[in-house]
Amino acid sequence: MKTTSFSITNYCVPCHTYCSHCLLSSCGKASGLDFDRSLKLGERVITELAQQKNEIYGNYYFGYCMDTPKLFDYIDFCKKYSLASARFLQMNGFAFRSESELDSLIKRLKDAGIEMIDLTFYGTEEYHDKFAGRKGDFDFILKMLDSAIKNELTVNISIPLMKENIEMMPELRQLLDKNGASKYSYFLPHSKGRGKLLEDQRLTKSEFETLPQDIKDSFWKIKHMTEAEWITSEELEEPQKRALTLVLTPDNIDHFESMSALDILNELEAMDDNFLNKMPSVPELAKRFGRPDNQQLYRFRDLLLRWRQEYIKECGSDLYDMHDEAHHFSIHM
């Protein structure tokens, strides 16, 4: 399988929300290590990859959210290496701030070169706050939207579509439009981390079709079909590419600091190859775990993920799950 990108990440900043679909299963605590130490390794890996294997995109980022005094050092770093976060940031999970503090933060981001931020809304106020695990989060994100618009930042509004919130969508869209939002991205939740608990919330094709046209027009432009349609299609192909991510922790930093970028890359590729070699083929997974009558919508990557998760669960396998983003992981494309 061809590796197209290799990222280093450090979950060193606690998130102030507890979202029901968190792919990292964030619990309000940091699991990473010192920011500067991880950044130093990230810079070395990016530099060595550019010199020795420049067909692979090198990247560094941190989590669980962006709310840290080191954020502006990170933006400068991203500018130096032409990384996406030099211009774009996802802004959920910040600690509450007064309006003046929020305006000061957003203005500073604009001055630092940020052009666009992403804000995720989960439904109308009561549902959103429950989903985000924090009372007052909806109102705070609205204030962040207002501040960003005042400071002439582009704001992308991301909204997951689920059985529980689908009837709220027209009201939410109307409210956000009224508050100045104009760019939307609707999506179906993934099934990683706590998102595994939302599988029964996945929309069927008929449920999706009940949505207003403006919402359907803003849905992900990635191909989606029902599970039944995928199974009978001729598009059940094995992934050909992967994006690898190394997750740094206090327990593994010494190990990786002693290695070259290529050695680190080789170690993660070997882990992923081991995972793939033990996994049945896509047609075998479809035959074994596919639901031929299921009308729920999937992009193929998410359907394959569910089949692989069911294989691991059924086999009681101790296989290292390369889909789990709480540790080193791979995205197969």
Short mmCIF file of C-alpha atoms in Angstrom, two decimals:
data_model
loop_
_atom_site.label_atom_id
_atom_site.label_comp_id
_atom_site.label_asym_id
_atom_site.label_seq_id
_atom_site.Cartn_x
_atom_site.Cartn_y
_atom_site.Cartn_z
CA MET A 1 0.00 0.00 0.00
CA LYS A 2 1.29 3.44 -0.91
CA THR A 3 1.91 5.88 1.95
CA THR A 4 0.94 9.41 0.90
CA SER A 5 1.36 11.30 4.18
CA PHE A 6 2.99 10.89 7.57
CA SER A 7 1.92 13.00 10.54
CA ILE A 8 3.25 13.44 14.06
CA THR A 9 0.67 14.37 16.69
CA ASN A 10 0.69 15.13 20.39
CA TYR A 11 -2.52 15.14 22.45
CA CYS A 12 -1.12 17.66 24.91
CA VAL A 13 -4.04 20.11 25.28
CA PRO A 14 -7.17 19.05 27.21
CA CYS A 15 -10.49 19.72 25.51
CA HIS A 16 -13.17 21.62 27.44
CA THR A 17 -16.04 19.68 25.87
CA TYR A 18 -16.94 15.99 26.03
CA CYS A 19 -18.53 15.37 22.64
CA SER A 20 -20.58 12.23 22.12
CA HIS A 21 -18.83 11.43 18.83
CA CYS A 22 -15.23 12.29 19.84
CA LEU A 23 -13.01 10.10 17.68
CA LEU A 24 -10.22 10.48 20.25
CA SER A 25 -12.46 9.62 23.23
CA SER A 26 -11.21 12.78 24.93
CA CYS A 27 -11.94 12.84 28.66
CA GLY A 28 -10.78 16.32 29.66
CA LYS A 29 -7.18 15.32 30.30
CA ALA A 30 -4.04 15.50 28.19
CA SER A 31 -2.36 12.22 27.27
CA GLY A 32 0.59 13.72 25.43
CA LEU A 33 3.84 15.35 26.46
CA ASP A 34 5.62 18.69 26.46
CA PHE A 35 4.62 20.72 23.39
CA ASP A 36 8.09 22.01 22.56
CA ARG A 37 9.68 18.58 22.77
CA SER A 38 7.10 17.09 20.41
CA LEU A 39 7.40 20.03 18.02
CA LYS A 40 11.15 19.52 17.81
CA LEU A 41 10.66 15.89 16.76
CA GLY A 42 7.91 16.88 14.35
CA GLU A 43 10.17 19.46 12.71
CA ARG A 44 12.98 16.93 12.31
CA VAL A 45 10.68 14.34 10.76
CA ILE A 46 9.18 16.87 8.32
CA THR A 47 12.66 18.07 7.32
CA GLU A 48 14.12 14.59 6.86
CA LEU A 49 11.12 13.41 4.85
CA ALA A 50 11.39 16.43 2.56
CA GLN A 51 15.05 15.58 1.94
CA GLN A 52 14.80 11.81 1.63
CA LYS A 53 11.22 10.92 0.63
CA ASN A 54 9.55 14.06 -0.63
CA GLU A 55 6.69 12.19 -2.28
CA ILE A 56 5.30 11.73 1.25
CA TYR A 57 3.67 14.77 2.85
CA GLY A 58 5.07 15.41 6.34
CA ASN A 59 2.89 17.05 8.98
CA TYR A 60 2.72 17.90 12.68
CA TYR A 61 -0.37 18.81 14.71
CA PHE A 62 -1.60 18.66 18.29
CA GLY A 63 -4.88 18.03 20.16
CA TYR A 64 -7.26 17.51 21.81
CA CYS A 65 -8.13 21.13 21.02
CA MET A 66 -6.33 24.34 20.01
CA ASP A 67 -6.76 26.19 23.32
CA THR A 68 -3.15 26.70 24.43
CA PRO A 69 -0.75 29.65 24.78
CA LYS A 70 1.47 27.72 22.35
CA LEU A 71 -1.09 28.11 19.55
CA PHE A 72 0.66 31.07 17.98
CA ASP A 73 4.03 29.33 18.07
CA TYR A 74 2.32 26.49 16.24
CA ILE A 75 0.85 28.82 13.62
CA ASP A 76 4.34 30.24 12.98
CA PHE A 77 5.66 26.69 12.64
CA CYS A 78 2.92 25.86 10.14
CA LYS A 79 3.80 28.94 8.10
CA LYS A 80 7.43 27.84 7.97
CA TYR A 81 6.51 24.43 6.55
CA SER A 82 3.40 25.45 4.55
CA LEU A 83 1.05 23.33 6.67
CA ALA A 84 -2.73 23.76 6.56
CA SER A 85 -3.01 25.20 10.07
CA ALA A 86 -1.12 28.29 8.97
CA ARG A 87 -4.47 29.41 7.54
CA PHE A 88 -7.18 27.14 9.01
CA LEU A 89 -8.14 26.04 12.55
CA GLN A 90 -10.91 23.93 14.09
CA MET A 91 -12.12 25.94 17.10
CA ASN A 92 -14.48 23.76 19.17
CA GLY A 93 -13.49 22.83 22.71
CA PHE A 94 -12.05 26.16 23.87
CA ALA A 95 -12.52 27.31 27.46
CA PHE A 96 -15.28 29.87 27.91
CA ARG A 97 -14.20 33.48 27.46
CA SER A 98 -15.87 36.85 27.83
CA GLU A 99 -16.84 38.60 24.61
CA SER A 100 -13.88 40.97 24.89
CA GLU A 101 -11.48 38.06 25.51
CA LEU A 102 -12.97 36.19 22.57
CA ASP A 103 -12.67 39.22 20.28
CA SER A 104 -9.05 39.63 21.34
CA LEU A 105 -8.31 35.97 20.54
CA ILE A 106 -10.01 36.06 17.14
CA LYS A 107 -8.32 39.33 16.18
CA ARG A 108 -4.95 37.89 17.13
CA LEU A 109 -5.65 34.80 15.00
CA LYS A 110 -6.52 37.05 12.06
CA ASP A 111 -3.32 39.05 12.55
CA ALA A 112 -1.35 35.78 12.68
CA GLY A 113 -2.59 34.84 9.21
CA ILE A 114 -5.56 32.58 9.95
CA GLU A 115 -8.10 32.92 7.13
CA MET A 116 -10.75 30.35 8.06
CA ILE A 117 -12.03 28.62 11.18
CA ASP A 118 -14.38 25.67 11.53
CA LEU A 119 -17.16 25.53 14.14
CA THR A 120 -19.26 22.40 14.70
CA PHE A 121 -22.89 22.60 15.78
CA TYR A 122 -24.73 19.41 16.77
CA GLY A 123 -28.30 20.69 16.81
CA THR A 124 -30.34 23.41 18.47
CA GLU A 125 -29.17 24.77 21.83
CA GLU A 126 -30.39 22.15 24.33
CA TYR A 127 -29.37 19.20 22.17
CA HIS A 128 -26.04 20.76 21.22
CA ASP A 129 -25.06 21.41 24.83
CA LYS A 130 -25.98 17.85 25.81
CA PHE A 131 -24.05 16.39 22.86
CA ALA A 132 -21.01 18.58 23.59
CA GLY A 133 -21.16 17.71 27.29
CA ARG A 134 -21.08 21.37 28.37
CA LYS A 135 -23.96 23.70 29.23
CA GLY A 136 -23.51 27.02 27.49
CA ASP A 137 -21.40 25.65 24.65
CA PHE A 138 -23.96 26.52 21.96
CA ASP A 139 -24.12 30.15 23.03
CA PHE A 140 -20.32 30.35 23.24
CA ILE A 141 -19.85 28.95 19.73
CA LEU A 142 -22.42 31.45 18.43
CA LYS A 143 -20.37 34.25 20.01
CA MET A 144 -17.25 32.84 18.37
CA LEU A 145 -19.08 32.88 15.03
CA ASP A 146 -20.05 36.52 15.56
CA SER A 147 -16.51 37.52 16.52
CA ALA A 148 -15.02 35.73 13.51
CA ILE A 149 -17.43 37.46 11.13
CA LYS A 150 -16.64 40.85 12.69
CA ASN A 151 -12.95 40.16 12.15
CA GLU A 152 -13.59 39.12 8.53
CA LEU A 153 -12.60 35.48 8.93
CA THR A 154 -14.31 32.86 6.79
CA VAL A 155 -16.27 30.45 8.99
CA ASN A 156 -17.11 26.91 7.91
CA ILE A 157 -20.03 25.48 9.87
CA SER A 158 -19.82 21.68 10.25
CA ILE A 159 -22.97 19.81 11.26
CA PRO A 160 -23.35 16.04 11.75
CA LEU A 161 -26.65 14.60 10.54
CA MET A 162 -28.25 11.99 12.82
CA LYS A 163 -31.67 10.49 13.48
CA GLU A 164 -31.86 12.43 16.76
CA ASN A 165 -31.16 15.85 15.28
CA ILE A 166 -32.52 15.67 11.73
CA GLU A 167 -35.78 17.43 12.62
CA MET A 168 -33.78 20.31 14.14
CA MET A 169 -31.89 21.03 10.94
CA PRO A 170 -34.23 23.63 9.36
CA GLU A 171 -34.46 25.59 12.62
CA LEU A 172 -30.71 25.40 13.20
CA ARG A 173 -29.96 26.50 9.63
CA GLN A 174 -32.34 29.44 9.94
CA LEU A 175 -30.74 30.54 13.21
CA LEU A 176 -27.20 30.26 11.87
CA ASP A 177 -28.13 32.09 8.66
CA LYS A 178 -29.57 34.87 10.82
CA ASN A 179 -26.26 35.04 12.70
CA GLY A 180 -24.27 35.52 9.51
CA ALA A 181 -23.20 31.97 8.63
CA SER A 182 -22.96 31.25 4.92
CA LYS A 183 -20.60 28.27 4.46
CA TYR A 184 -21.84 24.86 5.60
CA SER A 185 -20.56 21.26 5.58
CA TYR A 186 -23.04 18.57 6.61
CA PHE A 187 -21.73 15.06 7.25
CA LEU A 188 -22.58 11.68 8.73
CA PRO A 189 -20.70 10.90 11.98
CA HIS A 190 -17.76 8.50 11.84
CA SER A 191 -17.66 5.38 13.98
CA LYS A 192 -14.32 5.86 15.71
CA GLY A 193 -13.78 6.54 19.40
CA ARG A 194 -17.08 7.41 21.08
CA GLY A 195 -18.57 7.65 17.60
CA LYS A 196 -18.95 3.86 17.71
CA LEU A 197 -21.90 4.43 20.03
CA LEU A 198 -23.74 6.43 17.35
CA GLU A 199 -24.05 3.72 14.70
CA ASP A 200 -27.80 3.46 15.31
CA GLN A 201 -28.03 7.20 14.60
CA ARG A 202 -26.84 6.81 11.00
CA LEU A 203 -29.42 8.11 8.52
CA THR A 204 -31.16 5.98 5.95
CA LYS A 205 -31.42 7.16 2.36
CA SER A 206 -35.11 7.97 2.77
CA GLU A 207 -34.43 10.00 5.93
CA PHE A 208 -31.73 11.96 4.15
CA GLU A 209 -34.12 12.73 1.28
CA THR A 210 -36.53 14.46 3.69
CA LEU A 211 -33.99 17.23 4.33
CA PRO A 212 -34.44 20.66 2.72
CA GLN A 213 -32.57 21.09 -0.55
CA ASP A 214 -30.17 23.73 0.81
CA ILE A 215 -28.96 21.23 3.42
CA LYS A 216 -28.60 18.41 0.88
CA ASP A 217 -26.67 20.77 -1.38
CA SER A 218 -24.18 21.40 1.46
CA PHE A 219 -23.65 17.70 2.25
CA TRP A 220 -20.17 16.19 1.78
CA LYS A 221 -19.32 15.85 -1.91
CA ILE A 222 -17.91 12.38 -1.24
CA LYS A 223 -19.89 9.49 -2.73
CA HIS A 224 -22.41 7.94 -0.33
CA MET A 225 -24.64 4.92 -0.95
CA THR A 226 -26.69 2.61 1.22
CA GLU A 227 -24.97 -0.50 2.52
CA ALA A 228 -27.29 -2.52 0.28
CA GLU A 229 -26.17 -0.49 -2.75
CA TRP A 230 -22.48 -0.83 -1.91
CA ILE A 231 -22.77 -4.61 -1.55
CA THR A 232 -24.38 -5.04 -4.97
CA SER A 233 -22.17 -2.48 -6.69
CA GLU A 234 -18.92 -3.23 -8.46
CA GLU A 235 -17.10 -0.65 -6.34
CA LEU A 236 -15.95 -2.79 -3.39
CA GLU A 237 -12.28 -2.17 -4.01
CA GLU A 238 -9.32 -2.62 -1.70
CA PRO A 239 -7.85 0.71 -0.49
CA GLN A 240 -4.65 1.61 -2.33
CA LYS A 241 -3.29 4.50 -0.26
CA ARG A 242 -2.81 5.34 3.39
CA ALA A 243 -2.13 8.31 5.63
CA LEU A 244 -0.13 7.33 8.73
CA THR A 245 -0.05 9.17 12.06
CA LEU A 246 2.38 8.71 14.94
CA VAL A 247 0.81 9.57 18.31
CA LEU A 248 3.40 10.74 20.82
CA THR A 249 3.14 9.91 24.53
CA PRO A 250 5.49 10.21 27.53
CA ASP A 251 6.08 6.46 27.20
CA ASN A 252 7.25 6.44 23.58
CA ILE A 253 8.99 9.78 23.00
CA ASP A 254 12.48 8.52 23.98
CA HIS A 255 12.14 5.64 21.52
CA PHE A 256 11.20 7.81 18.56
CA GLU A 257 13.67 10.59 19.33
CA SER A 258 16.46 8.05 18.89
CA MET A 259 15.29 7.12 15.37
CA SER A 260 15.54 8.70 11.94
CA ALA A 261 12.37 9.82 10.16
CA LEU A 262 12.64 6.91 7.72
CA ASP A 263 13.04 4.40 10.55
CA ILE A 264 9.96 5.82 12.29
CA LEU A 265 8.03 5.67 9.03
CA ASN A 266 9.15 2.08 8.43
CA GLU A 267 8.00 1.08 11.92
CA LEU A 268 4.51 2.47 11.37
CA GLU A 269 4.25 1.01 7.88
CA ALA A 270 5.15 -2.39 9.33
CA MET A 271 2.44 -2.03 11.99
CA ASP A 272 -0.13 -1.16 9.35
CA ASP A 273 1.03 -3.95 7.02
CA ASN A 274 0.60 -6.42 9.87
CA PHE A 275 -2.94 -5.14 10.44
CA LEU A 276 -3.83 -5.38 6.75
CA ASN A 277 -2.28 -8.84 6.32
CA LYS A 278 -4.45 -10.22 9.12
CA MET A 279 -7.62 -8.57 7.83
CA PRO A 280 -9.87 -10.43 5.35
CA SER A 281 -10.29 -8.97 1.87
CA VAL A 282 -13.04 -6.44 1.19
CA PRO A 283 -15.25 -9.01 -0.65
CA GLU A 284 -14.82 -11.47 2.23
CA LEU A 285 -15.75 -8.81 4.79
CA ALA A 286 -18.79 -7.82 2.74
CA LYS A 287 -19.94 -11.44 2.53
CA ARG A 288 -19.38 -12.05 6.22
CA PHE A 289 -20.57 -8.80 7.78
CA GLY A 290 -22.52 -6.99 5.08
CA ARG A 291 -26.22 -6.34 5.65
CA PRO A 292 -27.80 -6.73 2.20
CA ASP A 293 -31.05 -5.00 3.22
CA ASN A 294 -29.51 -2.11 5.15
CA GLN A 295 -30.66 1.29 3.88
CA GLN A 296 -28.30 3.36 6.04
CA LEU A 297 -25.98 5.67 4.11
CA TYR A 298 -22.20 5.28 4.13
CA ARG A 299 -19.20 6.56 2.34
CA PHE A 300 -17.19 3.45 1.54
CA ARG A 301 -14.37 4.22 3.99
CA ASP A 302 -16.84 4.24 6.91
CA LEU A 303 -18.57 1.06 5.79
CA LEU A 304 -15.25 -0.76 5.49
CA LEU A 305 -14.33 0.54 8.94
CA ARG A 306 -17.51 -0.94 10.43
CA TRP A 307 -16.92 -4.32 8.78
CA ARG A 308 -13.35 -4.41 10.08
CA GLN A 309 -14.48 -3.45 13.57
CA GLU A 310 -17.02 -6.28 13.50
CA TYR A 311 -14.33 -8.72 12.39
CA ILE A 312 -12.06 -7.71 15.29
CA LYS A 313 -14.95 -7.98 17.76
CA GLU A 314 -16.17 -11.35 16.49
CA CYS A 315 -12.73 -12.90 16.42
CA GLY A 316 -11.82 -11.64 19.87
CA SER A 317 -8.63 -10.54 18.21
CA ASP A 318 -5.85 -8.81 20.08
CA LEU A 319 -4.91 -7.23 16.76
CA TYR A 320 -3.62 -3.67 17.13
CA ASP A 321 -6.47 -1.65 15.60
CA MET A 322 -4.90 0.77 13.12
CA HIS A 323 -8.20 2.68 12.89
CA ASP A 324 -8.13 3.77 16.55
CA GLU A 325 -6.92 7.39 16.62
CA ALA A 326 -6.20 7.30 20.35
CA HIS A 327 -2.85 5.72 19.40
CA HIS A 328 -0.77 5.34 16.21
CA PHE A 329 -3.22 5.00 13.34
CA SER A 330 -3.72 4.77 9.61
CA ILE A 331 -6.43 6.08 7.31
CA HIS A 332 -6.92 3.82 4.28
CA MET A 333 -8.11 5.38 1.03
#
